[in-house]
C-alpha atoms as a PDB file:
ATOM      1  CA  UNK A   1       0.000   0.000   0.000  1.00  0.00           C
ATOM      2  CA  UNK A   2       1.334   3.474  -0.719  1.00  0.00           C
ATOM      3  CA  UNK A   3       1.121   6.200   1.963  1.00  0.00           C
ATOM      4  CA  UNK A   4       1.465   9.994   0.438  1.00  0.00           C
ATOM      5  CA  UNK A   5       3.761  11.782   2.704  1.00  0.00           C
ATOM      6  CA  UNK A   6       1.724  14.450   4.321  1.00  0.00           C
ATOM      7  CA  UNK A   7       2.447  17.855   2.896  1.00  0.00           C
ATOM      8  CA  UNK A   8       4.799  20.337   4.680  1.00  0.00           C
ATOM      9  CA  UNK A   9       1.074  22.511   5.576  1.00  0.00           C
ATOM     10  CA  UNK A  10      -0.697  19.586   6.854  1.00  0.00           C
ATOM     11  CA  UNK A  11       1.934  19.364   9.970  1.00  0.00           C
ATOM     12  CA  UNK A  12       1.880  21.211  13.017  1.00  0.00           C
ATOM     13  CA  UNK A  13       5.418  22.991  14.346  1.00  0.00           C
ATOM     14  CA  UNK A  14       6.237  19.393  16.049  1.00  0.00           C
ATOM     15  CA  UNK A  15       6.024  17.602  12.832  1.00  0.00           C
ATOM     16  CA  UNK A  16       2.594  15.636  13.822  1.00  0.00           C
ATOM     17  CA  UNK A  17       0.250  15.510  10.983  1.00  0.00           C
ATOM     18  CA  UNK A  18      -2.791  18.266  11.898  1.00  0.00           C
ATOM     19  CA  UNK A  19      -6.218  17.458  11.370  1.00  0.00           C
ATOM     20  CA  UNK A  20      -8.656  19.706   9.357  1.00  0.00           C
ATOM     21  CA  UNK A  21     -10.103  21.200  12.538  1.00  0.00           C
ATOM     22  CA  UNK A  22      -6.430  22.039  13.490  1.00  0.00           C
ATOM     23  CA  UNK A  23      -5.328  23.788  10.477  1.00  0.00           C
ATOM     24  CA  UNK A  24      -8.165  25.990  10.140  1.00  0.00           C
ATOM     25  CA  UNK A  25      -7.484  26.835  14.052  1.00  0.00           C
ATOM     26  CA  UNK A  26      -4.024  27.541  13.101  1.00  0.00           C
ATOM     27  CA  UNK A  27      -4.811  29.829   9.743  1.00  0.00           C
ATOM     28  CA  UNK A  28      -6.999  32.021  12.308  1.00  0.00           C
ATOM     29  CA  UNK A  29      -4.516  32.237  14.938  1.00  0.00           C
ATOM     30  CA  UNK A  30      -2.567  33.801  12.250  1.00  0.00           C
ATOM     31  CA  UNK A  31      -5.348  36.120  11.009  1.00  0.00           C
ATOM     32  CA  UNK A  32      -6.061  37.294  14.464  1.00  0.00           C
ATOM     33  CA  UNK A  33      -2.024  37.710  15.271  1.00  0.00           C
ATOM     34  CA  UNK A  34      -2.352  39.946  11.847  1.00  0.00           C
ATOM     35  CA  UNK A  35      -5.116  41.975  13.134  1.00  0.00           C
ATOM     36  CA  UNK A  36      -3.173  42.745  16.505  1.00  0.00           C
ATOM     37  CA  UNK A  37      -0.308  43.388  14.240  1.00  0.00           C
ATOM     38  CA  UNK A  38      -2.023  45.758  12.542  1.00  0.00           C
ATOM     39  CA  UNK A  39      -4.286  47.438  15.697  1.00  0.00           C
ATOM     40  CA  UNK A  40      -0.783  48.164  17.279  1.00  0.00           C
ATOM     41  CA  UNK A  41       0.442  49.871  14.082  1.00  0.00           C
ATOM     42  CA  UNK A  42      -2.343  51.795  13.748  1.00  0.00           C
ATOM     43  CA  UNK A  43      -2.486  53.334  17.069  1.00  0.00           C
ATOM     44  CA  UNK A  44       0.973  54.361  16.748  1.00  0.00           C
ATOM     45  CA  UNK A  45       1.421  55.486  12.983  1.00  0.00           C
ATOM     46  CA  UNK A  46      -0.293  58.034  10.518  1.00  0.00           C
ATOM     47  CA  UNK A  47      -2.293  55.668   8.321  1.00  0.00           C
ATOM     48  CA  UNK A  48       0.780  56.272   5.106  1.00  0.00           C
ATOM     49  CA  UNK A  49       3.449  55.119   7.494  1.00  0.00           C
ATOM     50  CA  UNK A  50       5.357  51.798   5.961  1.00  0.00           C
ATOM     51  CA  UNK A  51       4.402  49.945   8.613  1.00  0.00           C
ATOM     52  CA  UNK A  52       0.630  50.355   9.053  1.00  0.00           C
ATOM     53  CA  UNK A  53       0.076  49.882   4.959  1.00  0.00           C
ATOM     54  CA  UNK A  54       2.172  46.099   5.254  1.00  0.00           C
ATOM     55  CA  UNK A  55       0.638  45.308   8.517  1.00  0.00           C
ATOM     56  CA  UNK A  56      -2.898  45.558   7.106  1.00  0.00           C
ATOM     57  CA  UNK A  57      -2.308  44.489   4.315  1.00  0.00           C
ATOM     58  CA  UNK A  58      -0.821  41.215   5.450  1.00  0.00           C
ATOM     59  CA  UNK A  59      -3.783  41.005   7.527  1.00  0.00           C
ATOM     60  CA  UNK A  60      -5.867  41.488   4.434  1.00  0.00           C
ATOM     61  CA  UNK A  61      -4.679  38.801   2.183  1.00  0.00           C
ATOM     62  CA  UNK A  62      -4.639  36.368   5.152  1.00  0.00           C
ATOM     63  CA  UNK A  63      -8.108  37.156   5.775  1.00  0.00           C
ATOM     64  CA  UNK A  64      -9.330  37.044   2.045  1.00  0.00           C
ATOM     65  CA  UNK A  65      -7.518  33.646   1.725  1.00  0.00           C
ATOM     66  CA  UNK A  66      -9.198  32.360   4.446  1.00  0.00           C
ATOM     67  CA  UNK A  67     -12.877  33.275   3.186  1.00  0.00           C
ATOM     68  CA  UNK A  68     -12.531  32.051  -0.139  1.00  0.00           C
ATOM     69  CA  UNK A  69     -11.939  28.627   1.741  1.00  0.00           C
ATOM     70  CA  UNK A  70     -13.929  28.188   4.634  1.00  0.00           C
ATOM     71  CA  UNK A  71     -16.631  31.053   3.947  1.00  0.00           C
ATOM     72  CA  UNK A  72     -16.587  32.642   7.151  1.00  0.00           C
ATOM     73  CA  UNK A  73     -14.438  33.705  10.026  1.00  0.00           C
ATOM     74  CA  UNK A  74     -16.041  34.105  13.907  1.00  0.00           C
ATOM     75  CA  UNK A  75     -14.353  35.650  16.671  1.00  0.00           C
ATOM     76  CA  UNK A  76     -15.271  35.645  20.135  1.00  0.00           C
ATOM     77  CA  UNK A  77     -14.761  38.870  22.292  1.00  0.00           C
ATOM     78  CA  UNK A  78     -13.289  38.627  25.703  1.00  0.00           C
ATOM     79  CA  UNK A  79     -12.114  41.884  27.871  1.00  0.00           C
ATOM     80  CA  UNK A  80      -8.871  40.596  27.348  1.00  0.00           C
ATOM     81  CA  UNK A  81      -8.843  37.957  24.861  1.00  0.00           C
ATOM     82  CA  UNK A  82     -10.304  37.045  21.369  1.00  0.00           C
ATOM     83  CA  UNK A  83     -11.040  33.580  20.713  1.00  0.00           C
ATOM     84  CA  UNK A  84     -12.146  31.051  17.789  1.00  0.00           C
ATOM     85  CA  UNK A  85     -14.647  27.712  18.873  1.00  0.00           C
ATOM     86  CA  UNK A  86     -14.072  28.544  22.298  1.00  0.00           C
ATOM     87  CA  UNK A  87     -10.202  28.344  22.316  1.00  0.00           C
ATOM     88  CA  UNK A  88      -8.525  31.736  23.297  1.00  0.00           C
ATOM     89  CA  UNK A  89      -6.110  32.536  20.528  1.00  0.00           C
ATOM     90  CA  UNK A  90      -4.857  36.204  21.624  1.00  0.00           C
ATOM     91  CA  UNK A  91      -3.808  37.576  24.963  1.00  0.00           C
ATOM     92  CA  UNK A  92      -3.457  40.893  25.847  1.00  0.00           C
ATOM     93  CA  UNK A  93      -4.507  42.318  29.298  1.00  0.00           C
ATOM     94  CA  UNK A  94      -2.732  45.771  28.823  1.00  0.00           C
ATOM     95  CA  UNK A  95      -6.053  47.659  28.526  1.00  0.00           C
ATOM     96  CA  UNK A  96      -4.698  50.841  26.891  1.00  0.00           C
ATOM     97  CA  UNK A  97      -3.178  48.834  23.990  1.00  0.00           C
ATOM     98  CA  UNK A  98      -5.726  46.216  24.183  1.00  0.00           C
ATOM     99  CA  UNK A  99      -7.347  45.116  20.616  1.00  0.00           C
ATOM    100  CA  UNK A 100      -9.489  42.653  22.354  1.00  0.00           C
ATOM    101  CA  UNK A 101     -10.668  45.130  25.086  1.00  0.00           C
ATOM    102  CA  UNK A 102     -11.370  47.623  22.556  1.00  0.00           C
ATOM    103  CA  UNK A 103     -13.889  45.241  20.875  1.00  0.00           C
ATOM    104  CA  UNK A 104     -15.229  44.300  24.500  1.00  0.00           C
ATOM    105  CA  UNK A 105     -16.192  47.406  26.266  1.00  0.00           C
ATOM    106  CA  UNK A 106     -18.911  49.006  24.223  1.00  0.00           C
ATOM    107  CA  UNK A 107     -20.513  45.613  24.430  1.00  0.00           C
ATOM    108  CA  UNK A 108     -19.574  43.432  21.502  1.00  0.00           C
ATOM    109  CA  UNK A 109     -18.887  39.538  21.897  1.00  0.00           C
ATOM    110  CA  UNK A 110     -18.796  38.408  18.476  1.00  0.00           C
ATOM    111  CA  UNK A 111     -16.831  39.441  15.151  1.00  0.00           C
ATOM    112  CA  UNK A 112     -17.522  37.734  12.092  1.00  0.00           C
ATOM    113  CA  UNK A 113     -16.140  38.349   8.867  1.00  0.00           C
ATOM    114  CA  UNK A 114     -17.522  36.454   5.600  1.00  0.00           C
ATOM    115  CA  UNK A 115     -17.015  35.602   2.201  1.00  0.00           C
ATOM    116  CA  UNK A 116     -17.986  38.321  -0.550  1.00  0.00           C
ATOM    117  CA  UNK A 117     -15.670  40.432   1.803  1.00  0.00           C
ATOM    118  CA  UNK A 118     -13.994  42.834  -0.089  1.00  0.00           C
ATOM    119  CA  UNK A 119     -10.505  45.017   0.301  1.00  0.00           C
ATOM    120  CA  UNK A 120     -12.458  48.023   0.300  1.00  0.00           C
ATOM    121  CA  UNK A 121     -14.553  47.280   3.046  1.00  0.00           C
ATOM    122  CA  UNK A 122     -11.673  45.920   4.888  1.00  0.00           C
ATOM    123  CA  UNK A 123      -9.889  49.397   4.696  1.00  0.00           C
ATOM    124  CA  UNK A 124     -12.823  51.238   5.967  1.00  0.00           C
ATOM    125  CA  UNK A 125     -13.334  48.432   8.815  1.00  0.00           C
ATOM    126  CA  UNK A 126      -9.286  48.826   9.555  1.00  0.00           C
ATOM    127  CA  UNK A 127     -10.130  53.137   9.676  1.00  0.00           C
ATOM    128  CA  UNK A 128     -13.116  52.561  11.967  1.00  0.00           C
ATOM    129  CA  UNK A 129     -10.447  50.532  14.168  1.00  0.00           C
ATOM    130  CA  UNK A 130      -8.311  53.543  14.180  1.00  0.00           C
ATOM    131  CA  UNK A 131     -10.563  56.065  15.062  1.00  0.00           C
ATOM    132  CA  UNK A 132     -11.849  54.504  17.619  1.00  0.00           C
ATOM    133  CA  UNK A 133      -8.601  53.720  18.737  1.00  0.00           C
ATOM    134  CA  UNK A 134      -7.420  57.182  18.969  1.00  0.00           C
ATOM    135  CA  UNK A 135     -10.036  58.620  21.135  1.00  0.00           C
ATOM    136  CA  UNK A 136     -10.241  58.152  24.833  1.00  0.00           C
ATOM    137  CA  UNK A 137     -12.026  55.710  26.114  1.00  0.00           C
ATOM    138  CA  UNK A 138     -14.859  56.896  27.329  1.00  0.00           C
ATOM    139  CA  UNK A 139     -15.349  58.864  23.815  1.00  0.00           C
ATOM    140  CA  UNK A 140     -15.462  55.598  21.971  1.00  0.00           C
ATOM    141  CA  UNK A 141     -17.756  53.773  20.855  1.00  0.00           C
ATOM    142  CA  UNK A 142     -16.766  50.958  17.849  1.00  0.00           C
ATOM    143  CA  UNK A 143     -20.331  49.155  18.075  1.00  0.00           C
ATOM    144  CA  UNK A 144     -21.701  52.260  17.542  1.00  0.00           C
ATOM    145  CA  UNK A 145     -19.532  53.109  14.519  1.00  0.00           C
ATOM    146  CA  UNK A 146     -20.130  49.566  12.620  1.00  0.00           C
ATOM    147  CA  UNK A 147     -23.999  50.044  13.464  1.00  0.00           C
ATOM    148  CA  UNK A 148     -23.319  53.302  11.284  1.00  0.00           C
ATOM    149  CA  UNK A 149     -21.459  51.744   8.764  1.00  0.00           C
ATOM    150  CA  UNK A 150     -23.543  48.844   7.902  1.00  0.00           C
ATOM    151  CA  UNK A 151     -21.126  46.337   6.552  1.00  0.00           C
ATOM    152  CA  UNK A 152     -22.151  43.954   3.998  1.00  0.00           C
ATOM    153  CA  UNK A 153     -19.854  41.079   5.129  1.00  0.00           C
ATOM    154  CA  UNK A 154     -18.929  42.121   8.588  1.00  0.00           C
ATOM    155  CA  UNK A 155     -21.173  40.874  11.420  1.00  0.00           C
ATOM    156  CA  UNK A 156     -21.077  41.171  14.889  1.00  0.00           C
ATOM    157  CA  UNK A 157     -22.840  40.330  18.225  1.00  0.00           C
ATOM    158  CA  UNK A 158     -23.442  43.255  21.045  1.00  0.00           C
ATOM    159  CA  UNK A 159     -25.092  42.935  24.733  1.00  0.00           C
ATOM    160  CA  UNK A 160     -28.648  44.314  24.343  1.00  0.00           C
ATOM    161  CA  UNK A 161     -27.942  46.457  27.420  1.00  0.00           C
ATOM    162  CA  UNK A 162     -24.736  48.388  26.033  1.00  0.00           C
ATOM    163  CA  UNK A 163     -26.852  49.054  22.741  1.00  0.00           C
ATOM    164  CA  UNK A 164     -30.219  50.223  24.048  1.00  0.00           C
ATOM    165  CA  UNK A 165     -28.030  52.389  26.242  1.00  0.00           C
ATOM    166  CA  UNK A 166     -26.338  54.178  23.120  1.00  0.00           C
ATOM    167  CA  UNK A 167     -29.678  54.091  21.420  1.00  0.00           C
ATOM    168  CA  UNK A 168     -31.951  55.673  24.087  1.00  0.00           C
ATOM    169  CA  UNK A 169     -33.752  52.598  25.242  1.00  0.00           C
ATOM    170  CA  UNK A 170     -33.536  50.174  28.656  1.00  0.00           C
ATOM    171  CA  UNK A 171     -32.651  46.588  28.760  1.00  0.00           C
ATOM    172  CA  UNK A 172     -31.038  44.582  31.930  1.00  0.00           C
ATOM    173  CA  UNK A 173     -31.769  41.105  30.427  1.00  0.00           C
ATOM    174  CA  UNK A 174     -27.991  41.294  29.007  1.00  0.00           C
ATOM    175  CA  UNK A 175     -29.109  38.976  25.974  1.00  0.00           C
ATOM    176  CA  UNK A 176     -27.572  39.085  22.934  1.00  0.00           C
ATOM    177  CA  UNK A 177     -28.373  41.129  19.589  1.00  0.00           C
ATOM    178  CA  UNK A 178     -27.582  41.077  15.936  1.00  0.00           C
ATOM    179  CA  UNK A 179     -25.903  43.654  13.460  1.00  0.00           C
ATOM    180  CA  UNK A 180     -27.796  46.625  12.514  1.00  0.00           C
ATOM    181  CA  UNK A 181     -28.931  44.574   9.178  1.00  0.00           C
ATOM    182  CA  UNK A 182     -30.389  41.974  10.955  1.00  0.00           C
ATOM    183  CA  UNK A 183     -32.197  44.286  13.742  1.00  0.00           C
ATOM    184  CA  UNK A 184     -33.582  46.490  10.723  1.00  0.00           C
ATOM    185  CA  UNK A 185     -35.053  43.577   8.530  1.00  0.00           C
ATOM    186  CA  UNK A 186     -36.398  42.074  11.363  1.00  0.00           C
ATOM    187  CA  UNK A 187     -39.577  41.635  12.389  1.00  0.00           C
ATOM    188  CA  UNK A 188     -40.378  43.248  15.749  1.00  0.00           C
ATOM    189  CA  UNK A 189     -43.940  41.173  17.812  1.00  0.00           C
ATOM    190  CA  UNK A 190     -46.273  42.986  19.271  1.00  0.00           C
ATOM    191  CA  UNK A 191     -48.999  42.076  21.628  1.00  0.00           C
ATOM    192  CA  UNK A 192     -52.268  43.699  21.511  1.00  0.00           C
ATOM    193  CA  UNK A 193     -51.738  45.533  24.812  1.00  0.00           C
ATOM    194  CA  UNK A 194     -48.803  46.568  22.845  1.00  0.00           C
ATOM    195  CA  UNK A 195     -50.615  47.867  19.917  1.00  0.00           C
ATOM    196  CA  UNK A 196     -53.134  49.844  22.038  1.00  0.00           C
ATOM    197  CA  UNK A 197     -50.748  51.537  23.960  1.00  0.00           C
ATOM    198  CA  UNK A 198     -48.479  52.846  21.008  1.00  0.00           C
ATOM    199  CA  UNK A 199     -51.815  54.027  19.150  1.00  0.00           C
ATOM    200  CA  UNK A 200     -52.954  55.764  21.888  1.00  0.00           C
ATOM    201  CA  UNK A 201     -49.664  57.848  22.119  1.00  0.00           C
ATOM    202  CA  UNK A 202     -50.195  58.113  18.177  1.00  0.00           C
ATOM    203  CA  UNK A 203     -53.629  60.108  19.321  1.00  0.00           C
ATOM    204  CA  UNK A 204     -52.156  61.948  21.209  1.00  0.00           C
ATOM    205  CA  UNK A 205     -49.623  63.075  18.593  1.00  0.00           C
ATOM    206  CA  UNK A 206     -52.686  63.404  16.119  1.00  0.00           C
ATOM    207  CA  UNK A 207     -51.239  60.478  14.010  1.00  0.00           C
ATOM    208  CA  UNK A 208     -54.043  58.211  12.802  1.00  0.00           C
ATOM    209  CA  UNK A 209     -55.192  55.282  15.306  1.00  0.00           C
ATOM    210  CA  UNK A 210     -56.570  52.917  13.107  1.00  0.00           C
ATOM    211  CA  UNK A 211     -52.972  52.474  11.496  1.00  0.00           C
ATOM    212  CA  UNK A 212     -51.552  48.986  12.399  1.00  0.00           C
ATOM    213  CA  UNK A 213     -48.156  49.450  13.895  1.00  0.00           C
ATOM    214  CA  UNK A 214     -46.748  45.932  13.539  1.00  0.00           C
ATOM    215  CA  UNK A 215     -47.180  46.630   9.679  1.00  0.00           C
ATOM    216  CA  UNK A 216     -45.064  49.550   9.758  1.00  0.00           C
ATOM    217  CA  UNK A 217     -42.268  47.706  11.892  1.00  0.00           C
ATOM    218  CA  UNK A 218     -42.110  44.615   9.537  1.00  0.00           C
ATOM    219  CA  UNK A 219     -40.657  47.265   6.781  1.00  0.00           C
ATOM    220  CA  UNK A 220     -36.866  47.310   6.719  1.00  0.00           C
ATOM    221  CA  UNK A 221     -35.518  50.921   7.402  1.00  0.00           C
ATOM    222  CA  UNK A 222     -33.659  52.470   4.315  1.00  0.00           C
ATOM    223  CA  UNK A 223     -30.056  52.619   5.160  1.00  0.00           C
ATOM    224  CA  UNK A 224     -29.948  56.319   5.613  1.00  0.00           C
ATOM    225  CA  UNK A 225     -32.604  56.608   8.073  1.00  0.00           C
ATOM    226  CA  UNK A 226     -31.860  53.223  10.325  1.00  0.00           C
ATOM    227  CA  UNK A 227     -29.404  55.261  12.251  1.00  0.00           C
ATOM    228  CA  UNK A 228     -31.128  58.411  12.719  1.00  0.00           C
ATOM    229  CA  UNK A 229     -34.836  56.575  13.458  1.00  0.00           C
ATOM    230  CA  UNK A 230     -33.212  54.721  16.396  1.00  0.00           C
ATOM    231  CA  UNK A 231     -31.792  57.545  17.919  1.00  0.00           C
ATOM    232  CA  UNK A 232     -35.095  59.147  17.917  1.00  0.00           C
ATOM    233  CA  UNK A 233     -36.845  56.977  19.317  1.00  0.00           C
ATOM    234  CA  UNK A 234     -36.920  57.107  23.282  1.00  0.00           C
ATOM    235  CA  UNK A 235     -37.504  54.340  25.728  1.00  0.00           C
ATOM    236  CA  UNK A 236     -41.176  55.135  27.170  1.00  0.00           C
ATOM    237  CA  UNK A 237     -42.030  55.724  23.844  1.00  0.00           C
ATOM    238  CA  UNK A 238     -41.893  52.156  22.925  1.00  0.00           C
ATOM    239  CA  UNK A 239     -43.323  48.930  25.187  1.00  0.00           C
ATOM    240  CA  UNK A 240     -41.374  46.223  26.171  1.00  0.00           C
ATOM    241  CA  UNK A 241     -40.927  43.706  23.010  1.00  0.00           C
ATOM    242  CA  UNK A 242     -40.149  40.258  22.259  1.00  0.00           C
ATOM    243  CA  UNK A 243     -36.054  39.991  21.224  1.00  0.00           C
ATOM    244  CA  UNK A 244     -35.570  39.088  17.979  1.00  0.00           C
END
């Protein structure tokens, strides 16, 4: 019988042959090494210097690579830590230099990046990084900013509480919500009790009661109103609704 020799990327640093699982784990280690990389370059240098254009670019052809194989890449966001099926992958507790902690504190717990991605939505993902990274920390706000954005192939996961907080409204069940995509398209149950109440504050505003509310919530928000709708919207003058 005739064994092929397992090829020099199929082996792990101590020459044992790596399963599938293990290779992809390895290939994101390296993308998320690449990010740091690049976080740390950006927080130090203008966005021309030498080192922040082959930093993210390094992390940019790693990441493309990866799509166009296994489709899609998730992260999971620790204060200190970013991980990938549950294994921590990065370190760093230095909060001031922190990528992970950056991600963490407005509330995020999952980055995912997916296949259609393309360089130029990397680079304005990579400047969102930046900015965000250059103000203090209590001025930042990167959930925020992607929720602005509204990335085609860039996904993420934020506590309910930390978002309602930016957005006006009042949450303590700390569950988790989707992108700004998936909370616009959405659609939003009411109860009758629900209903009721919102029309009669309609009345009051001389909007028309007989208008079904649910209706209006199944439509998605066009993309240059989503942001600004939210913010209007304060918390007593919506019930308490089902999560999505």
């Amino acid at each position: 019988m005739i064994v092929e020799k397992p090829t020099q990327k199929d082996q792990n640093e101590n020459g044992r042959v790596s399963t599938p699982e293990q290779i992809e784990r390895d290939k994101v280690k390296d993308i998320i090494q690449s990010f740091a990389k690049a976080y740390s370059a950006l927080k130090i240098y203008p966005i021309e210097n030498p080192a922040v254009i082959n930093s993210t670019k390094n992390f940019s052809d790693k990441l493309m690579d990866f799509l166009s194989e296994y489709e899609e890449m998730i992260i999971g966001i620790h204060e200190f830590s970013l991980s990938f099926n549950k294994e921590t992958l990065h370190t760093d507790a230095e909060k001031k230099k922190s990528l992970p902690f950056l991600l963490y504190k407005d509330g995020m717990r999952e980055l995912s990046f997916h296949e259609g991605l393309d360089l130029e939505e990397i680079g304005d993902f990579l400047e969102i990084v930046k900015e965000n990274a250059d103000l203090p920390e209590e001025e930042s706000n990167i959930v925020n900013s992607l929720w602005e954005k509204d990335f085609a192939y860039i996904r993420y996961f934020a506590l309910d509480e930390f978002l309602d907080k930016n957005i006006g409204g009042d949450n303590s069940g700390g569950d988790l919500v989707p992108g700004k995509d998936e909370l616009s398209t959405g659609e939003i149950k009411l109860t009758e009790d629900d209903k009721d109440e919102i029309n009669k504050r309609m009345e009051i505003l001389a909007v028309d009661p007989g208008h079904d509310i649910s209706e209006g919530l199944k439509t998605p928000l066009s993309k240059e109103n989503k942001v600004s709708e939210a913010a209007a919207i304060s918390k007593s003058d919506l019930p308490e609704i089902e999560k999505l």
